[in-house]
Short mmCIF file of C-alpha atoms in Angstrom, two decimals:
data_model
loop_
_atom_site.label_atom_id
_atom_site.label_comp_id
_atom_site.label_asym_id
_atom_site.label_seq_id
_atom_site.Cartn_x
_atom_site.Cartn_y
_atom_site.Cartn_z
CA UNK A 1 0.01 -0.31 0.41
CA UNK A 2 1.74 3.15 -0.77
CA UNK A 3 0.86 6.01 1.55
CA UNK A 4 1.75 9.68 1.72
CA UNK A 5 2.01 11.77 4.90
CA UNK A 6 2.00 15.63 4.61
CA UNK A 7 5.27 17.09 5.46
CA UNK A 8 5.85 19.62 8.37
CA UNK A 9 6.28 22.99 6.31
CA UNK A 10 10.04 24.71 7.57
CA UNK A 11 9.92 27.46 9.73
CA UNK A 12 9.84 30.75 8.68
CA UNK A 13 13.05 32.22 8.63
CA UNK A 14 12.30 35.59 7.59
CA UNK A 15 10.32 36.88 10.78
CA UNK A 16 12.09 39.87 12.12
CA UNK A 17 13.14 39.00 15.97
CA UNK A 18 11.21 41.34 18.41
CA UNK A 19 12.33 42.80 21.86
CA UNK A 20 10.65 42.38 25.14
CA UNK A 21 9.64 45.86 25.06
CA UNK A 22 8.26 45.90 21.53
CA UNK A 23 6.52 42.95 22.65
CA UNK A 24 5.02 44.61 25.51
CA UNK A 25 3.94 47.64 24.32
CA UNK A 26 1.82 45.34 21.61
CA UNK A 27 0.37 43.78 24.63
CA UNK A 28 -0.53 47.05 26.30
CA UNK A 29 -2.09 48.24 23.05
CA UNK A 30 -4.55 45.37 22.88
CA UNK A 31 -5.60 45.31 26.33
CA UNK A 32 -3.17 43.70 28.84
CA UNK A 33 -2.00 45.14 32.11
CA UNK A 34 0.22 47.35 32.55
CA UNK A 35 0.71 47.98 36.30
CA UNK A 36 3.78 45.78 37.11
CA UNK A 37 5.59 46.46 33.14
CA UNK A 38 6.99 49.67 34.33
CA UNK A 39 9.59 47.80 36.90
CA UNK A 40 10.53 45.23 34.67
CA UNK A 41 10.84 47.09 31.42
CA UNK A 42 14.28 48.53 32.27
CA UNK A 43 15.58 45.31 32.95
CA UNK A 44 14.27 42.94 30.23
CA UNK A 45 13.51 45.55 27.44
CA UNK A 46 16.45 45.84 25.56
CA UNK A 47 16.26 41.93 24.97
CA UNK A 48 14.57 39.45 22.44
CA UNK A 49 12.17 37.42 22.86
CA UNK A 50 14.54 34.56 22.47
CA UNK A 51 16.93 35.60 24.97
CA UNK A 52 14.92 35.70 27.63
CA UNK A 53 14.93 32.73 29.95
CA UNK A 54 12.82 31.40 33.25
CA UNK A 55 15.97 31.64 35.41
CA UNK A 56 16.32 35.04 34.44
CA UNK A 57 12.99 35.89 35.22
CA UNK A 58 12.71 34.42 38.70
CA UNK A 59 16.67 36.14 39.37
CA UNK A 60 14.91 39.49 38.49
CA UNK A 61 12.10 38.62 40.63
CA UNK A 62 14.47 38.04 43.50
CA UNK A 63 16.57 41.21 42.84
CA UNK A 64 13.44 43.68 42.49
CA UNK A 65 11.77 42.05 45.52
CA UNK A 66 14.16 40.72 47.85
CA UNK A 67 12.26 40.64 51.21
CA UNK A 68 8.61 39.92 49.69
CA UNK A 69 6.60 36.83 49.96
CA UNK A 70 6.71 34.56 46.58
CA UNK A 71 3.14 35.46 45.88
CA UNK A 72 4.14 38.99 45.51
CA UNK A 73 7.36 37.52 43.15
CA UNK A 74 4.78 35.91 41.09
CA UNK A 75 2.52 38.88 41.00
CA UNK A 76 4.49 41.57 39.93
CA UNK A 77 7.33 39.97 37.84
CA UNK A 78 6.64 36.23 36.97
CA UNK A 79 2.85 36.46 35.69
CA UNK A 80 3.40 39.76 33.80
CA UNK A 81 6.72 38.69 32.20
CA UNK A 82 4.64 35.51 31.12
CA UNK A 83 1.73 37.32 29.45
CA UNK A 84 4.06 39.40 27.22
CA UNK A 85 6.04 36.14 26.21
CA UNK A 86 2.81 34.16 25.08
CA UNK A 87 1.38 37.35 23.56
CA UNK A 88 4.77 37.37 21.45
CA UNK A 89 4.59 34.08 20.61
CA UNK A 90 0.52 34.33 19.70
CA UNK A 91 1.88 37.43 17.06
CA UNK A 92 4.73 34.98 15.70
CA UNK A 93 7.48 36.85 17.31
CA UNK A 94 9.10 34.56 19.50
CA UNK A 95 8.62 31.22 21.00
CA UNK A 96 6.48 30.07 24.06
CA UNK A 97 8.56 29.85 26.62
CA UNK A 98 7.40 28.13 29.94
CA UNK A 99 8.18 30.16 32.97
CA UNK A 100 7.10 28.21 35.88
CA UNK A 101 5.88 30.48 39.50
CA UNK A 102 7.75 30.42 42.39
CA UNK A 103 6.35 27.89 44.76
CA UNK A 104 3.87 29.55 46.93
CA UNK A 105 2.96 28.42 50.69
CA UNK A 106 -0.99 28.15 51.67
CA UNK A 107 -2.19 31.18 53.56
CA UNK A 108 -3.10 30.55 57.22
CA UNK A 109 -6.92 31.25 57.42
CA UNK A 110 -8.06 33.87 59.90
CA UNK A 111 -10.62 32.27 62.02
CA UNK A 112 -14.23 34.23 61.17
CA UNK A 113 -15.35 36.19 64.43
CA UNK A 114 -17.95 34.13 66.51
CA UNK A 115 -21.11 35.05 67.58
CA UNK A 116 -19.32 35.53 70.84
CA UNK A 117 -16.65 37.92 69.77
CA UNK A 118 -19.31 40.13 68.23
CA UNK A 119 -21.05 40.31 71.38
CA UNK A 120 -18.30 41.60 73.00
CA UNK A 121 -17.37 43.71 70.27
CA UNK A 122 -20.74 45.40 70.44
CA UNK A 123 -20.92 45.74 73.93
CA UNK A 124 -17.25 47.24 74.09
CA UNK A 125 -18.21 49.82 71.45
CA UNK A 126 -21.35 50.64 73.54
CA UNK A 127 -19.20 51.44 76.77
CA UNK A 128 -16.86 53.74 74.19
CA UNK A 129 -19.73 55.39 72.70
CA UNK A 130 -19.16 54.29 69.11
CA UNK A 131 -22.50 53.71 67.98
CA UNK A 132 -21.15 54.03 63.93
CA UNK A 133 -18.60 51.27 64.51
CA UNK A 134 -20.74 48.98 66.33
CA UNK A 135 -23.43 49.15 63.45
CA UNK A 136 -21.23 49.22 60.96
CA UNK A 137 -19.64 45.52 62.22
CA UNK A 138 -22.87 43.87 62.80
CA UNK A 139 -24.03 45.31 59.36
CA UNK A 140 -21.43 43.55 57.30
CA UNK A 141 -21.53 40.15 59.80
CA UNK A 142 -25.60 40.28 58.87
CA UNK A 143 -25.88 41.02 55.75
CA UNK A 144 -22.19 39.65 54.11
CA UNK A 145 -21.46 43.39 52.62
CA UNK A 146 -18.04 44.02 52.15
CA UNK A 147 -16.44 46.77 54.06
CA UNK A 148 -16.06 48.96 51.23
CA UNK A 149 -19.79 48.64 50.49
CA UNK A 150 -20.69 49.46 53.61
CA UNK A 151 -18.30 52.57 53.88
CA UNK A 152 -20.19 53.93 50.78
CA UNK A 153 -23.70 53.27 51.94
CA UNK A 154 -25.80 56.95 52.22
CA UNK A 155 -29.01 57.01 53.96
CA UNK A 156 -31.24 57.84 50.65
CA UNK A 157 -29.97 53.62 50.01
CA UNK A 158 -31.66 52.74 53.11
CA UNK A 159 -35.42 51.77 53.36
CA UNK A 160 -35.98 51.32 57.20
CA UNK A 161 -39.60 50.97 56.60
CA UNK A 162 -38.87 48.13 53.74
CA UNK A 163 -36.34 46.63 56.45
CA UNK A 164 -33.71 47.09 53.30
CA UNK A 165 -30.54 48.66 51.97
CA UNK A 166 -29.25 48.93 48.03
CA UNK A 167 -25.58 48.32 47.94
CA UNK A 168 -24.65 50.45 44.74
CA UNK A 169 -22.38 48.99 42.08
CA UNK A 170 -20.89 46.49 44.02
CA UNK A 171 -17.34 44.69 43.57
CA UNK A 172 -19.72 42.31 40.68
CA UNK A 173 -20.72 45.90 39.06
CA UNK A 174 -24.60 45.13 40.09
CA UNK A 175 -26.28 46.63 42.66
CA UNK A 176 -27.22 44.32 45.25
CA UNK A 177 -30.34 44.11 48.12
CA UNK A 178 -29.60 43.01 51.41
CA UNK A 179 -31.87 42.73 54.08
CA UNK A 180 -31.92 43.92 57.85
CA UNK A 181 -32.19 42.25 61.12
CA UNK A 182 -34.36 43.90 63.81
CA UNK A 183 -31.44 44.97 65.67
CA UNK A 184 -30.15 46.90 62.68
CA UNK A 185 -32.92 48.40 62.19
CA UNK A 186 -33.15 49.75 65.85
CA UNK A 187 -29.32 50.73 65.58
CA UNK A 188 -29.91 52.32 61.86
CA UNK A 189 -33.05 54.37 63.18
CA UNK A 190 -31.06 55.59 66.25
CA UNK A 191 -28.25 56.88 64.02
CA UNK A 192 -30.68 58.26 61.24
CA UNK A 193 -31.83 61.40 63.32
CA UNK A 194 -31.17 64.61 61.56
CA UNK A 195 -29.47 62.62 58.77
CA UNK A 196 -28.80 63.95 55.12
CA UNK A 197 -29.95 61.56 52.45
CA UNK A 198 -26.33 62.22 51.14
CA UNK A 199 -24.50 61.31 54.04
CA UNK A 200 -22.45 58.12 54.82
CA UNK A 201 -24.50 56.17 57.42
CA UNK A 202 -21.40 54.83 58.90
CA UNK A 203 -19.31 58.17 58.77
CA UNK A 204 -16.00 56.34 57.96
CA UNK A 205 -14.67 56.75 54.32
CA UNK A 206 -12.38 53.81 53.73
CA UNK A 207 -11.39 50.35 55.89
CA UNK A 208 -8.16 51.56 56.65
CA UNK A 209 -9.82 53.99 59.38
CA UNK A 210 -12.32 51.29 60.00
CA UNK A 211 -9.52 48.58 61.05
CA UNK A 212 -7.49 51.12 62.82
CA UNK A 213 -11.20 51.57 65.12
CA UNK A 214 -11.55 48.02 65.29
CA UNK A 215 -8.25 47.36 66.75
CA UNK A 216 -8.61 49.98 69.40
CA UNK A 217 -11.81 48.61 70.32
CA UNK A 218 -10.45 44.95 70.53
CA UNK A 219 -7.04 46.00 72.78
CA UNK A 220 -9.77 47.83 75.30
CA UNK A 221 -11.97 44.97 75.25
CA UNK A 222 -9.38 42.09 75.91
CA UNK A 223 -10.45 40.16 72.63
CA UNK A 224 -8.58 38.84 69.67
CA UNK A 225 -8.03 41.48 66.74
CA UNK A 226 -10.02 40.70 63.94
CA UNK A 227 -10.05 43.21 60.71
CA UNK A 228 -13.07 44.06 59.06
CA UNK A 229 -13.38 41.17 56.45
CA UNK A 230 -12.83 38.67 59.19
CA UNK A 231 -15.62 40.17 61.74
CA UNK A 232 -18.17 41.13 58.73
CA UNK A 233 -17.83 39.31 55.27
CA UNK A 234 -16.15 36.14 56.80
CA UNK A 235 -18.27 35.85 59.93
CA UNK A 236 -21.26 36.36 58.08
CA UNK A 237 -20.56 33.04 55.81
CA UNK A 238 -19.25 31.02 58.80
CA UNK A 239 -22.36 32.22 61.19
CA UNK A 240 -25.10 31.89 59.29
CA UNK A 241 -23.85 28.20 58.18
CA UNK A 242 -23.45 27.31 61.43
CA UNK A 243 -27.23 28.28 62.29
CA UNK A 244 -28.39 25.73 59.62
CA UNK A 245 -29.00 27.72 56.60
CA UNK A 246 -28.11 26.00 53.51
CA UNK A 247 -25.41 26.97 51.17
CA UNK A 248 -27.35 28.24 48.25
CA UNK A 249 -29.22 30.46 50.38
CA UNK A 250 -25.96 31.90 51.96
CA UNK A 251 -24.45 32.52 48.78
CA UNK A 252 -27.43 34.24 47.40
CA UNK A 253 -27.86 36.54 50.41
CA UNK A 254 -24.30 37.64 51.13
CA UNK A 255 -23.90 38.38 47.32
CA UNK A 256 -21.30 35.05 46.34
CA UNK A 257 -21.57 34.06 43.08
CA UNK A 258 -18.64 31.24 42.61
CA UNK A 259 -19.33 28.40 44.81
CA UNK A 260 -15.79 27.50 44.64
CA UNK A 261 -14.47 30.67 45.98
CA UNK A 262 -17.30 30.62 48.77
CA UNK A 263 -16.57 27.12 49.63
CA UNK A 264 -12.96 27.24 49.39
CA UNK A 265 -12.10 30.73 51.30
CA UNK A 266 -15.42 31.44 53.47
CA UNK A 267 -16.79 28.27 54.77
CA UNK A 268 -14.80 26.94 57.47
CA UNK A 269 -17.08 24.89 59.85
CA UNK A 270 -16.01 24.93 63.52
CA UNK A 271 -15.72 21.20 64.99
CA UNK A 272 -17.34 19.70 62.14
CA UNK A 273 -16.85 16.19 63.08
CA UNK A 274 -18.48 16.37 66.20
CA UNK A 275 -21.66 18.20 64.59
CA UNK A 276 -21.80 15.73 62.26
CA UNK A 277 -21.92 12.81 64.91
CA UNK A 278 -24.15 14.49 67.00
CA UNK A 279 -26.90 14.69 63.99
CA UNK A 280 -26.32 11.24 63.45
CA UNK A 281 -27.30 10.53 66.90
CA UNK A 282 -30.60 10.96 66.30
CA UNK A 283 -31.18 8.16 64.52
CA UNK A 284 -30.62 5.11 66.93
CA UNK A 285 -30.78 1.46 64.89
CA UNK A 286 -31.89 -1.85 66.50
CA UNK A 287 -29.35 -4.47 66.10
CA UNK A 288 -32.11 -7.21 65.88
CA UNK A 289 -33.30 -7.26 62.67
#
């Protein structure tokens, strides 16, 4: 049997080699991220794509960020260089060089604020006459709002009669409605007296000022410090799940879209094995069948 095989076409030899700087310029013109490239270009800009090797990239990351974590080195050097190199490959300007990340240690998960922690914090805020801070933390921990959304909330977006608030243009670029508990209604009602519709509900302008206040209150109360995300959105996820609410309802109420993110980052059940065993104790089986 006569068989013919298609031969591989010869590699194009008349392509002009491109530098990293030229490729980066094209990459940014086509929508690529430019944030970290400004620090990289002085070191790799004149090199041709064929002259850039993985070892050199990781060495550059060590030089630019000697004391930072591997996660920072990956984010600020390895990832942007890799993106430019792949863009050059897409355009036929260079090879598809595989550049591996630095190995990263898994970050230690911070324990979300428990109901007992929230109670102690709110009590200390009462002693310190910080009603806006107490209301802010309870708002985040009972609605799942992010601190950026909470500090941006204005009184015109609060409907005390309807027991809801409107979070305008959240992280997901969509407005989001959150439902208020009786305790939040009571606290917000007290804060709303003589308030202007365009006034910020909680009076804080950014998470840094919020975290500074939280730290001070924690010291006076003798409880462990938990930043706004840990005692807010993270606490909402864990405490609501502990109440027996199903995962889908918690995600919808708190504005999560990705089950992978929610389960992998936010859902950290306490003493899961004991809880499950106690649930199974509800059913006793007769050994004699």
